Amino acid sequence: QMPNSSSITEFLLLAFADTREGQLLHFWLCLGIYLAALLGNGLIITAIAFHNHLHTPMYFFLLSLALLDLCCISTTLPKAMANSLWDTRTISYTGCAAQVFFFLFFMSAEYTLLTIMAYDRYVAICKPLHYGTLLDSRACTTMTAAAWGTCFLHALLHTANTFSLPLCQGNAVDQFFCEIPEILKLSCSDFLLRETGLIGITCCLIFGCFVFIVLSYVQIFRVVLRMPSEQGQHKAFSTCLPHLAAVSLFVSTDLFAYLKPPSISSPSLDLVVAVLYSMVPPTVNPLIYSMRNMELR
């Protein structure tokens, strides 16, 4: 008889390595990634906050993105590093629920923010004369607040639902952080119907945002390619390409994590994929955005 959820007080996370040397190597690697993400995003936040000429809608959204990236990587990495360092695998029940909630909240908020940023680029390039009115400070704040509020509710629903399911397959999570698919594997399968409904709603939201981003860029490219001067084209593309790169990185790592066929699934591959989608975008986004941006540099 496996323990049921009422008696589970902690979960066991997947260890990065079995040997002490391996654990310490992972600790130092993770610390390096974490510090790079802190430094990159911290520099972007500081640069935008302290320079008045960067107080524009585009940089307001970029500041929000850097904040989300920081929060996102801080939800999973410090705990994994602590576990490697202290040679333990445990995370408390409430700690696990908090990790699920915050990770889901920050990830979905980042995706909706990338969608708003696509709209920002669309207005800037396709309707430049209306940019000041369509994207004044009030519109920016309202859109960001609406997106974050929706994501907060979305994360709350998923987390409440996941942790209300009875768990009868033990308490070992096959991942280095608490992730909904892995916790669902521990539940008694009769209760998965509600979660499937919620996943359906999530997929519709994700697809809706994706279609919006694609349509925005179709319009942007049509306008840019009709521009008479090559310099104008180059300038327009240079403000869009970092955003497109960030969206591609985010969507491709996420899609692979959640839609890869079960036939190729293995604990080690799942671990690599989770590292990809939870650590790579927050660390690489600052580079993507500052490489071609003279103002930020």
PDB file of C-alpha atoms in Angstrom:
ATOM      1  CA  GLN A   1       0.000   0.000   0.000  1.00  0.00           C
ATOM      2  CA  MET A   2       1.541   3.267  -1.181  1.00  0.00           C
ATOM      3  CA  PRO A   3       1.085   6.365   0.975  1.00  0.00           C
ATOM      4  CA  ASN A   4      -1.775   8.587  -0.143  1.00  0.00           C
ATOM      5  CA  SER A   5      -1.495  12.337  -0.555  1.00  0.00           C
ATOM      6  CA  SER A   6      -2.756  13.095   2.948  1.00  0.00           C
ATOM      7  CA  SER A   7       0.276  11.372   4.455  1.00  0.00           C
ATOM      8  CA  ILE A   8       2.852  12.809   2.022  1.00  0.00           C
ATOM      9  CA  THR A   9       4.760  15.625   3.708  1.00  0.00           C
ATOM     10  CA  GLU A  10       7.626  15.869   1.215  1.00  0.00           C
ATOM     11  CA  PHE A  11       8.647  14.889  -2.291  1.00  0.00           C
ATOM     12  CA  LEU A  12      11.917  13.479  -3.560  1.00  0.00           C
ATOM     13  CA  LEU A  13      13.383  15.338  -6.536  1.00  0.00           C
ATOM     14  CA  LEU A  14      15.597  13.783  -9.176  1.00  0.00           C
ATOM     15  CA  ALA A  15      19.278  14.076  -8.298  1.00  0.00           C
ATOM     16  CA  PHE A  16      21.534  15.449 -11.040  1.00  0.00           C
ATOM     17  CA  ALA A  17      24.215  12.872 -10.275  1.00  0.00           C
ATOM     18  CA  ASP A  18      24.829   9.837  -8.049  1.00  0.00           C
ATOM     19  CA  THR A  19      28.446  10.538  -7.103  1.00  0.00           C
ATOM     20  CA  ARG A  20      29.586  13.335  -4.781  1.00  0.00           C
ATOM     21  CA  GLU A  21      31.956  14.708  -7.460  1.00  0.00           C
ATOM     22  CA  GLY A  22      29.109  14.745  -9.972  1.00  0.00           C
ATOM     23  CA  GLN A  23      26.834  16.564  -7.542  1.00  0.00           C
ATOM     24  CA  LEU A  24      29.443  19.231  -6.830  1.00  0.00           C
ATOM     25  CA  LEU A  25      30.159  19.639 -10.546  1.00  0.00           C
ATOM     26  CA  HIS A  26      26.428  20.195 -11.136  1.00  0.00           C
ATOM     27  CA  PHE A  27      26.314  22.653  -8.268  1.00  0.00           C
ATOM     28  CA  TRP A  28      29.113  24.775  -9.789  1.00  0.00           C
ATOM     29  CA  LEU A  29      27.626  24.546 -13.297  1.00  0.00           C
ATOM     30  CA  CYS A  30      24.194  25.630 -12.028  1.00  0.00           C
ATOM     31  CA  LEU A  31      25.765  28.419  -9.992  1.00  0.00           C
ATOM     32  CA  GLY A  32      27.544  29.681 -13.121  1.00  0.00           C
ATOM     33  CA  ILE A  33      24.280  29.656 -15.126  1.00  0.00           C
ATOM     34  CA  TYR A  34      22.376  31.319 -12.278  1.00  0.00           C
ATOM     35  CA  LEU A  35      24.956  34.090 -11.839  1.00  0.00           C
ATOM     36  CA  ALA A  36      25.001  34.696 -15.617  1.00  0.00           C
ATOM     37  CA  ALA A  37      21.199  35.038 -15.612  1.00  0.00           C
ATOM     38  CA  LEU A  38      21.282  37.337 -12.565  1.00  0.00           C
ATOM     39  CA  LEU A  39      23.994  39.514 -14.084  1.00  0.00           C
ATOM     40  CA  GLY A  40      22.479  39.747 -17.582  1.00  0.00           C
ATOM     41  CA  ASN A  41      18.926  40.458 -16.461  1.00  0.00           C
ATOM     42  CA  GLY A  42      20.109  42.671 -13.602  1.00  0.00           C
ATOM     43  CA  LEU A  43      22.105  44.845 -16.023  1.00  0.00           C
ATOM     44  CA  ILE A  44      19.106  45.210 -18.350  1.00  0.00           C
ATOM     45  CA  ILE A  45      16.803  46.168 -15.442  1.00  0.00           C
ATOM     46  CA  THR A  46      19.342  48.695 -14.118  1.00  0.00           C
ATOM     47  CA  ALA A  47      20.055  50.218 -17.540  1.00  0.00           C
ATOM     48  CA  ILE A  48      16.362  50.703 -18.327  1.00  0.00           C
ATOM     49  CA  ALA A  49      15.373  51.904 -14.842  1.00  0.00           C
ATOM     50  CA  PHE A  50      18.103  54.562 -14.614  1.00  0.00           C
ATOM     51  CA  HIS A  51      18.128  55.999 -18.138  1.00  0.00           C
ATOM     52  CA  ASN A  52      15.267  58.306 -19.009  1.00  0.00           C
ATOM     53  CA  HIS A  53      15.643  57.920 -22.772  1.00  0.00           C
ATOM     54  CA  LEU A  54      14.903  54.201 -22.328  1.00  0.00           C
ATOM     55  CA  HIS A  55      11.528  54.928 -20.706  1.00  0.00           C
ATOM     56  CA  THR A  56       9.567  53.841 -23.796  1.00  0.00           C
ATOM     57  CA  PRO A  57       6.986  51.048 -24.232  1.00  0.00           C
ATOM     58  CA  MET A  58       9.498  48.704 -25.894  1.00  0.00           C
ATOM     59  CA  TYR A  59      11.925  48.999 -22.973  1.00  0.00           C
ATOM     60  CA  PHE A  60       9.139  48.855 -20.384  1.00  0.00           C
ATOM     61  CA  PHE A  61       8.204  45.416 -21.749  1.00  0.00           C
ATOM     62  CA  LEU A  62      11.854  44.410 -21.913  1.00  0.00           C
ATOM     63  CA  LEU A  63      12.279  45.378 -18.251  1.00  0.00           C
ATOM     64  CA  SER A  64       9.226  43.243 -17.377  1.00  0.00           C
ATOM     65  CA  LEU A  65      10.692  40.341 -19.368  1.00  0.00           C
ATOM     66  CA  ALA A  66      14.023  40.595 -17.529  1.00  0.00           C
ATOM     67  CA  LEU A  67      12.169  40.598 -14.186  1.00  0.00           C
ATOM     68  CA  LEU A  68      10.172  37.505 -15.195  1.00  0.00           C
ATOM     69  CA  ASP A  69      13.327  35.732 -16.363  1.00  0.00           C
ATOM     70  CA  LEU A  70      14.957  36.400 -12.994  1.00  0.00           C
ATOM     71  CA  CYS A  71      11.904  35.160 -11.093  1.00  0.00           C
ATOM     72  CA  CYS A  72      11.526  32.112 -13.340  1.00  0.00           C
ATOM     73  CA  ILE A  73      15.075  30.819 -12.907  1.00  0.00           C
ATOM     74  CA  SER A  74      14.995  31.638  -9.163  1.00  0.00           C
ATOM     75  CA  THR A  75      11.989  29.343  -8.710  1.00  0.00           C
ATOM     76  CA  THR A  76      13.841  26.173  -9.682  1.00  0.00           C
ATOM     77  CA  LEU A  77      17.631  26.590  -9.647  1.00  0.00           C
ATOM     78  CA  PRO A  78      18.463  27.615  -6.049  1.00  0.00           C
ATOM     79  CA  LYS A  79      16.629  24.580  -4.636  1.00  0.00           C
ATOM     80  CA  ALA A  80      18.340  22.227  -7.102  1.00  0.00           C
ATOM     81  CA  MET A  81      21.724  23.762  -6.208  1.00  0.00           C
ATOM     82  CA  ALA A  82      21.056  23.437  -2.468  1.00  0.00           C
ATOM     83  CA  ASN A  83      20.074  19.781  -2.934  1.00  0.00           C
ATOM     84  CA  SER A  84      23.269  19.050  -4.895  1.00  0.00           C
ATOM     85  CA  LEU A  85      25.400  20.852  -2.344  1.00  0.00           C
ATOM     86  CA  TRP A  86      23.865  19.213   0.752  1.00  0.00           C
ATOM     87  CA  ASP A  87      23.508  15.786  -0.927  1.00  0.00           C
ATOM     88  CA  THR A  88      19.741  15.574  -0.428  1.00  0.00           C
ATOM     89  CA  ARG A  89      16.705  15.133  -2.697  1.00  0.00           C
ATOM     90  CA  THR A  90      13.839  16.340  -0.540  1.00  0.00           C
ATOM     91  CA  ILE A  91      11.451  19.250  -1.015  1.00  0.00           C
ATOM     92  CA  SER A  92       8.541  19.878   1.364  1.00  0.00           C
ATOM     93  CA  TYR A  93       4.920  19.423   0.205  1.00  0.00           C
ATOM     94  CA  THR A  94       4.236  23.179   0.433  1.00  0.00           C
ATOM     95  CA  GLY A  95       7.609  23.951  -1.176  1.00  0.00           C
ATOM     96  CA  CYS A  96       6.692  21.703  -4.078  1.00  0.00           C
ATOM     97  CA  ALA A  97       3.247  23.314  -4.464  1.00  0.00           C
ATOM     98  CA  ALA A  98       4.856  26.786  -4.349  1.00  0.00           C
ATOM     99  CA  GLN A  99       7.394  25.758  -6.979  1.00  0.00           C
ATOM    100  CA  VAL A 100       4.651  24.453  -9.298  1.00  0.00           C
ATOM    101  CA  PHE A 101       2.603  27.635  -8.847  1.00  0.00           C
ATOM    102  CA  PHE A 102       5.403  30.164  -9.319  1.00  0.00           C
ATOM    103  CA  PHE A 103       7.058  28.323 -12.198  1.00  0.00           C
ATOM    104  CA  LEU A 104       3.745  28.089 -14.056  1.00  0.00           C
ATOM    105  CA  PHE A 105       2.885  31.708 -13.263  1.00  0.00           C
ATOM    106  CA  PHE A 106       6.223  33.122 -14.434  1.00  0.00           C
ATOM    107  CA  MET A 107       6.405  30.916 -17.544  1.00  0.00           C
ATOM    108  CA  SER A 108       2.885  31.797 -18.696  1.00  0.00           C
ATOM    109  CA  ALA A 109       3.422  35.486 -17.837  1.00  0.00           C
ATOM    110  CA  GLU A 110       6.568  35.444 -19.969  1.00  0.00           C
ATOM    111  CA  TYR A 111       4.675  33.960 -22.901  1.00  0.00           C
ATOM    112  CA  THR A 112       1.855  36.526 -22.687  1.00  0.00           C
ATOM    113  CA  LEU A 113       4.449  39.298 -22.367  1.00  0.00           C
ATOM    114  CA  LEU A 114       6.194  38.072 -25.536  1.00  0.00           C
ATOM    115  CA  THR A 115       2.761  38.278 -27.209  1.00  0.00           C
ATOM    116  CA  ILE A 116       2.292  41.886 -26.042  1.00  0.00           C
ATOM    117  CA  MET A 117       5.806  42.673 -27.293  1.00  0.00           C
ATOM    118  CA  ALA A 118       4.808  41.376 -30.739  1.00  0.00           C
ATOM    119  CA  TYR A 119       1.905  43.850 -30.660  1.00  0.00           C
ATOM    120  CA  ASP A 120       4.326  46.613 -29.641  1.00  0.00           C
ATOM    121  CA  ARG A 121       6.542  45.888 -32.669  1.00  0.00           C
ATOM    122  CA  TYR A 122       3.466  45.677 -34.928  1.00  0.00           C
ATOM    123  CA  VAL A 123       2.218  49.124 -33.848  1.00  0.00           C
ATOM    124  CA  ALA A 124       5.725  50.646 -34.048  1.00  0.00           C
ATOM    125  CA  ILE A 125       6.287  49.463 -37.622  1.00  0.00           C
ATOM    126  CA  CYS A 126       2.804  49.242 -39.170  1.00  0.00           C
ATOM    127  CA  LYS A 127       1.128  52.200 -37.408  1.00  0.00           C
ATOM    128  CA  PRO A 128       4.006  54.469 -36.359  1.00  0.00           C
ATOM    129  CA  LEU A 129       1.849  57.621 -36.275  1.00  0.00           C
ATOM    130  CA  HIS A 130      -0.495  56.042 -33.712  1.00  0.00           C
ATOM    131  CA  TYR A 131       2.278  54.553 -31.556  1.00  0.00           C
ATOM    132  CA  GLY A 132       2.079  57.265 -28.879  1.00  0.00           C
ATOM    133  CA  THR A 133      -1.694  56.928 -28.468  1.00  0.00           C
ATOM    134  CA  LEU A 134      -2.070  53.133 -28.829  1.00  0.00           C
ATOM    135  CA  LEU A 135       0.830  52.420 -26.498  1.00  0.00           C
ATOM    136  CA  ASP A 136       0.833  55.214 -23.932  1.00  0.00           C
ATOM    137  CA  SER A 137       1.985  54.394 -20.400  1.00  0.00           C
ATOM    138  CA  ARG A 138      -1.579  53.597 -19.288  1.00  0.00           C
ATOM    139  CA  ALA A 139      -2.137  51.118 -22.135  1.00  0.00           C
ATOM    140  CA  CYS A 140       1.214  49.420 -21.405  1.00  0.00           C
ATOM    141  CA  THR A 141       0.473  49.075 -17.691  1.00  0.00           C
ATOM    142  CA  THR A 142      -3.086  47.843 -18.319  1.00  0.00           C
ATOM    143  CA  MET A 143      -1.976  45.197 -20.832  1.00  0.00           C
ATOM    144  CA  THR A 144       0.828  43.946 -18.587  1.00  0.00           C
ATOM    145  CA  ALA A 145      -1.429  43.874 -15.500  1.00  0.00           C
ATOM    146  CA  ALA A 146      -4.186  42.031 -17.404  1.00  0.00           C
ATOM    147  CA  ALA A 147      -1.683  39.460 -18.679  1.00  0.00           C
ATOM    148  CA  TRP A 148      -0.156  38.901 -15.231  1.00  0.00           C
ATOM    149  CA  GLY A 149      -3.590  38.693 -13.582  1.00  0.00           C
ATOM    150  CA  THR A 150      -4.775  36.075 -16.083  1.00  0.00           C
ATOM    151  CA  CYS A 151      -1.575  34.061 -15.624  1.00  0.00           C
ATOM    152  CA  PHE A 152      -1.911  34.271 -11.835  1.00  0.00           C
ATOM    153  CA  LEU A 153      -5.423  32.759 -12.012  1.00  0.00           C
ATOM    154  CA  HIS A 154      -4.277  30.170 -14.545  1.00  0.00           C
ATOM    155  CA  ALA A 155      -1.377  29.058 -12.327  1.00  0.00           C
ATOM    156  CA  LEU A 156      -3.595  29.035  -9.234  1.00  0.00           C
ATOM    157  CA  LEU A 157      -6.222  26.811 -10.903  1.00  0.00           C
ATOM    158  CA  HIS A 158      -3.632  24.333 -12.182  1.00  0.00           C
ATOM    159  CA  THR A 159      -1.771  24.155  -8.862  1.00  0.00           C
ATOM    160  CA  ALA A 160      -4.927  23.789  -6.753  1.00  0.00           C
ATOM    161  CA  ASN A 161      -6.191  21.093  -9.081  1.00  0.00           C
ATOM    162  CA  THR A 162      -2.907  19.162  -9.243  1.00  0.00           C
ATOM    163  CA  PHE A 163      -2.439  19.120  -5.481  1.00  0.00           C
ATOM    164  CA  SER A 164      -6.051  18.180  -4.784  1.00  0.00           C
ATOM    165  CA  LEU A 165      -5.593  14.907  -6.697  1.00  0.00           C
ATOM    166  CA  PRO A 166      -4.950  11.880  -4.475  1.00  0.00           C
ATOM    167  CA  LEU A 167      -1.390  10.627  -4.949  1.00  0.00           C
ATOM    168  CA  CYS A 168      -0.964   6.877  -4.792  1.00  0.00           C
ATOM    169  CA  GLN A 169       2.285   6.248  -6.664  1.00  0.00           C
ATOM    170  CA  GLY A 170       4.742   7.304  -3.973  1.00  0.00           C
ATOM    171  CA  ASN A 171       6.475  10.678  -3.698  1.00  0.00           C
ATOM    172  CA  ALA A 172       9.490  10.498  -6.060  1.00  0.00           C
ATOM    173  CA  VAL A 173       9.294  13.217  -8.741  1.00  0.00           C
ATOM    174  CA  ASP A 174      11.278  12.335 -11.895  1.00  0.00           C
ATOM    175  CA  GLN A 175      12.551  15.869 -12.379  1.00  0.00           C
ATOM    176  CA  PHE A 176      14.968  18.306 -10.676  1.00  0.00           C
ATOM    177  CA  PHE A 177      12.036  20.581  -9.764  1.00  0.00           C
ATOM    178  CA  CYS A 178       8.322  20.049  -9.120  1.00  0.00           C
ATOM    179  CA  GLU A 179       6.557  20.023 -12.450  1.00  0.00           C
ATOM    180  CA  ILE A 180       2.863  19.296 -13.084  1.00  0.00           C
ATOM    181  CA  PRO A 181       3.316  16.390 -15.589  1.00  0.00           C
ATOM    182  CA  GLU A 182       5.626  14.611 -13.134  1.00  0.00           C
ATOM    183  CA  ILE A 183       3.251  15.086 -10.193  1.00  0.00           C
ATOM    184  CA  LEU A 184       0.320  13.853 -12.286  1.00  0.00           C
ATOM    185  CA  LYS A 185       2.262  10.618 -12.835  1.00  0.00           C
ATOM    186  CA  LEU A 186       2.035  10.056  -9.057  1.00  0.00           C
ATOM    187  CA  SER A 187      -1.740  10.500  -8.929  1.00  0.00           C
ATOM    188  CA  CYS A 188      -4.441   7.851  -9.208  1.00  0.00           C
ATOM    189  CA  SER A 189      -5.377   8.017 -12.883  1.00  0.00           C
ATOM    190  CA  ASP A 190      -9.197   8.124 -12.391  1.00  0.00           C
ATOM    191  CA  PHE A 191      -8.895  11.766 -11.322  1.00  0.00           C
ATOM    192  CA  LEU A 192      -7.120  13.064 -14.408  1.00  0.00           C
ATOM    193  CA  LEU A 193     -10.255  14.230 -16.241  1.00  0.00           C
ATOM    194  CA  ARG A 194     -10.348  17.656 -14.552  1.00  0.00           C
ATOM    195  CA  GLU A 195      -6.677  18.239 -15.275  1.00  0.00           C
ATOM    196  CA  THR A 196      -7.195  17.257 -18.930  1.00  0.00           C
ATOM    197  CA  GLY A 197      -9.913  19.930 -19.178  1.00  0.00           C
ATOM    198  CA  LEU A 198      -7.573  22.551 -17.727  1.00  0.00           C
ATOM    199  CA  ILE A 199      -4.778  21.474 -20.089  1.00  0.00           C
ATOM    200  CA  GLY A 200      -7.243  21.907 -22.971  1.00  0.00           C
ATOM    201  CA  ILE A 201      -7.940  25.510 -21.901  1.00  0.00           C
ATOM    202  CA  THR A 202      -4.190  26.148 -21.563  1.00  0.00           C
ATOM    203  CA  CYS A 203      -3.534  24.771 -25.060  1.00  0.00           C
ATOM    204  CA  CYS A 204      -6.192  27.109 -26.505  1.00  0.00           C
ATOM    205  CA  LEU A 205      -4.561  30.106 -24.778  1.00  0.00           C
ATOM    206  CA  ILE A 206      -1.082  29.084 -25.958  1.00  0.00           C
ATOM    207  CA  PHE A 207      -2.322  28.549 -29.500  1.00  0.00           C
ATOM    208  CA  GLY A 208      -4.198  31.886 -29.462  1.00  0.00           C
ATOM    209  CA  CYS A 209      -1.061  33.785 -28.411  1.00  0.00           C
ATOM    210  CA  PHE A 210       1.024  31.928 -30.984  1.00  0.00           C
ATOM    211  CA  VAL A 211      -1.379  32.780 -33.829  1.00  0.00           C
ATOM    212  CA  PHE A 212      -1.392  36.430 -32.698  1.00  0.00           C
ATOM    213  CA  ILE A 213       2.438  36.562 -32.757  1.00  0.00           C
ATOM    214  CA  VAL A 214       2.603  34.927 -36.209  1.00  0.00           C
ATOM    215  CA  LEU A 215      -0.059  37.253 -37.698  1.00  0.00           C
ATOM    216  CA  SER A 216       1.702  40.314 -36.206  1.00  0.00           C
ATOM    217  CA  TYR A 217       4.948  39.297 -37.864  1.00  0.00           C
ATOM    218  CA  VAL A 218       3.312  38.539 -41.215  1.00  0.00           C
ATOM    219  CA  GLN A 219       2.011  42.141 -41.202  1.00  0.00           C
ATOM    220  CA  ILE A 220       5.363  43.529 -40.016  1.00  0.00           C
ATOM    221  CA  PHE A 221       7.322  41.740 -42.766  1.00  0.00           C
ATOM    222  CA  ARG A 222       4.855  42.887 -45.425  1.00  0.00           C
ATOM    223  CA  VAL A 223       5.320  46.517 -44.356  1.00  0.00           C
ATOM    224  CA  VAL A 224       9.107  46.264 -43.952  1.00  0.00           C
ATOM    225  CA  LEU A 225       9.663  44.635 -47.345  1.00  0.00           C
ATOM    226  CA  ARG A 226       7.713  47.479 -48.997  1.00  0.00           C
ATOM    227  CA  MET A 227       9.940  50.149 -47.427  1.00  0.00           C
ATOM    228  CA  PRO A 228      11.820  52.095 -50.121  1.00  0.00           C
ATOM    229  CA  SER A 229      15.108  52.557 -48.244  1.00  0.00           C
ATOM    230  CA  GLU A 230      17.364  49.670 -47.289  1.00  0.00           C
ATOM    231  CA  GLN A 231      18.402  51.556 -44.151  1.00  0.00           C
ATOM    232  CA  GLY A 232      14.755  51.737 -43.000  1.00  0.00           C
ATOM    233  CA  GLN A 233      14.348  48.009 -43.605  1.00  0.00           C
ATOM    234  CA  HIS A 234      17.511  47.250 -41.665  1.00  0.00           C
ATOM    235  CA  LYS A 235      16.436  49.429 -38.721  1.00  0.00           C
ATOM    236  CA  ALA A 236      12.964  47.827 -38.599  1.00  0.00           C
ATOM    237  CA  PHE A 237      14.381  44.311 -38.765  1.00  0.00           C
ATOM    238  CA  SER A 238      16.970  45.032 -36.079  1.00  0.00           C
ATOM    239  CA  THR A 239      14.229  45.873 -33.538  1.00  0.00           C
ATOM    240  CA  CYS A 240      12.205  42.762 -34.478  1.00  0.00           C
ATOM    241  CA  LEU A 241      14.845  40.067 -34.738  1.00  0.00           C
ATOM    242  CA  PRO A 242      15.746  39.916 -31.016  1.00  0.00           C
ATOM    243  CA  HIS A 243      12.071  39.515 -30.156  1.00  0.00           C
ATOM    244  CA  LEU A 244      11.603  36.823 -32.815  1.00  0.00           C
ATOM    245  CA  ALA A 245      14.683  34.996 -31.508  1.00  0.00           C
ATOM    246  CA  ALA A 246      13.377  35.149 -27.912  1.00  0.00           C
ATOM    247  CA  VAL A 247       9.939  33.856 -28.974  1.00  0.00           C
ATOM    248  CA  SER A 248      11.466  31.029 -31.033  1.00  0.00           C
ATOM    249  CA  LEU A 249      13.754  29.978 -28.186  1.00  0.00           C
ATOM    250  CA  PHE A 250      10.902  30.025 -25.662  1.00  0.00           C
ATOM    251  CA  VAL A 251       8.323  28.242 -27.831  1.00  0.00           C
ATOM    252  CA  SER A 252      10.676  25.592 -29.255  1.00  0.00           C
ATOM    253  CA  THR A 253      12.086  24.512 -25.869  1.00  0.00           C
ATOM    254  CA  ASP A 254       8.590  24.441 -24.319  1.00  0.00           C
ATOM    255  CA  LEU A 255       6.983  22.557 -27.188  1.00  0.00           C
ATOM    256  CA  PHE A 256       9.730  19.963 -27.161  1.00  0.00           C
ATOM    257  CA  ALA A 257       9.413  19.542 -23.386  1.00  0.00           C
ATOM    258  CA  TYR A 258       5.666  18.933 -23.441  1.00  0.00           C
ATOM    259  CA  LEU A 259       4.969  17.461 -26.887  1.00  0.00           C
ATOM    260  CA  LYS A 260       7.870  15.063 -27.406  1.00  0.00           C
ATOM    261  CA  PRO A 261       6.610  11.543 -28.193  1.00  0.00           C
ATOM    262  CA  PRO A 262       6.616   9.127 -25.203  1.00  0.00           C
ATOM    263  CA  SER A 263       8.639   6.652 -27.307  1.00  0.00           C
ATOM    264  CA  ILE A 264      11.761   8.857 -27.048  1.00  0.00           C
ATOM    265  CA  SER A 265      11.134   9.771 -23.420  1.00  0.00           C
ATOM    266  CA  SER A 266      13.763   8.746 -20.879  1.00  0.00           C
ATOM    267  CA  PRO A 267      14.680  10.205 -17.465  1.00  0.00           C
ATOM    268  CA  SER A 268      17.986  11.592 -18.791  1.00  0.00           C
ATOM    269  CA  LEU A 269      16.390  13.176 -21.878  1.00  0.00           C
ATOM    270  CA  ASP A 270      13.566  14.626 -19.755  1.00  0.00           C
ATOM    271  CA  LEU A 271      16.201  16.139 -17.473  1.00  0.00           C
ATOM    272  CA  VAL A 272      18.117  17.714 -20.389  1.00  0.00           C
ATOM    273  CA  VAL A 273      14.887  19.105 -21.874  1.00  0.00           C
ATOM    274  CA  ALA A 274      13.824  20.568 -18.501  1.00  0.00           C
ATOM    275  CA  VAL A 275      17.227  22.238 -18.160  1.00  0.00           C
ATOM    276  CA  LEU A 276      16.792  23.623 -21.699  1.00  0.00           C
ATOM    277  CA  TYR A 277      13.411  25.214 -21.184  1.00  0.00           C
ATOM    278  CA  SER A 278      13.819  26.354 -17.569  1.00  0.00           C
ATOM    279  CA  MET A 279      17.393  27.685 -17.713  1.00  0.00           C
ATOM    280  CA  VAL A 280      18.296  28.589 -21.294  1.00  0.00           C
ATOM    281  CA  PRO A 281      15.737  31.372 -22.100  1.00  0.00           C
ATOM    282  CA  PRO A 282      16.330  33.344 -18.844  1.00  0.00           C
ATOM    283  CA  THR A 283      20.097  33.168 -19.371  1.00  0.00           C
ATOM    284  CA  VAL A 284      20.173  33.816 -23.123  1.00  0.00           C
ATOM    285  CA  ASN A 285      17.434  36.499 -23.418  1.00  0.00           C
ATOM    286  CA  PRO A 286      19.657  39.333 -22.070  1.00  0.00           C
ATOM    287  CA  LEU A 287      22.286  38.431 -24.691  1.00  0.00           C
ATOM    288  CA  ILE A 288      19.688  38.293 -27.487  1.00  0.00           C
ATOM    289  CA  TYR A 289      18.342  41.717 -26.579  1.00  0.00           C
ATOM    290  CA  SER A 290      21.603  43.538 -25.948  1.00  0.00           C
ATOM    291  CA  MET A 291      23.752  42.155 -28.789  1.00  0.00           C
ATOM    292  CA  ARG A 292      22.289  44.317 -31.580  1.00  0.00           C
ATOM    293  CA  ASN A 293      20.906  47.099 -29.415  1.00  0.00           C
ATOM    294  CA  MET A 294      23.225  50.094 -29.316  1.00  0.00           C
ATOM    295  CA  GLU A 295      21.048  52.034 -26.818  1.00  0.00           C
ATOM    296  CA  LEU A 296      21.114  49.192 -24.287  1.00  0.00           C
ATOM    297  CA  ARG A 297      24.812  48.545 -24.710  1.00  0.00           C
TER     298      ARG A 297
END
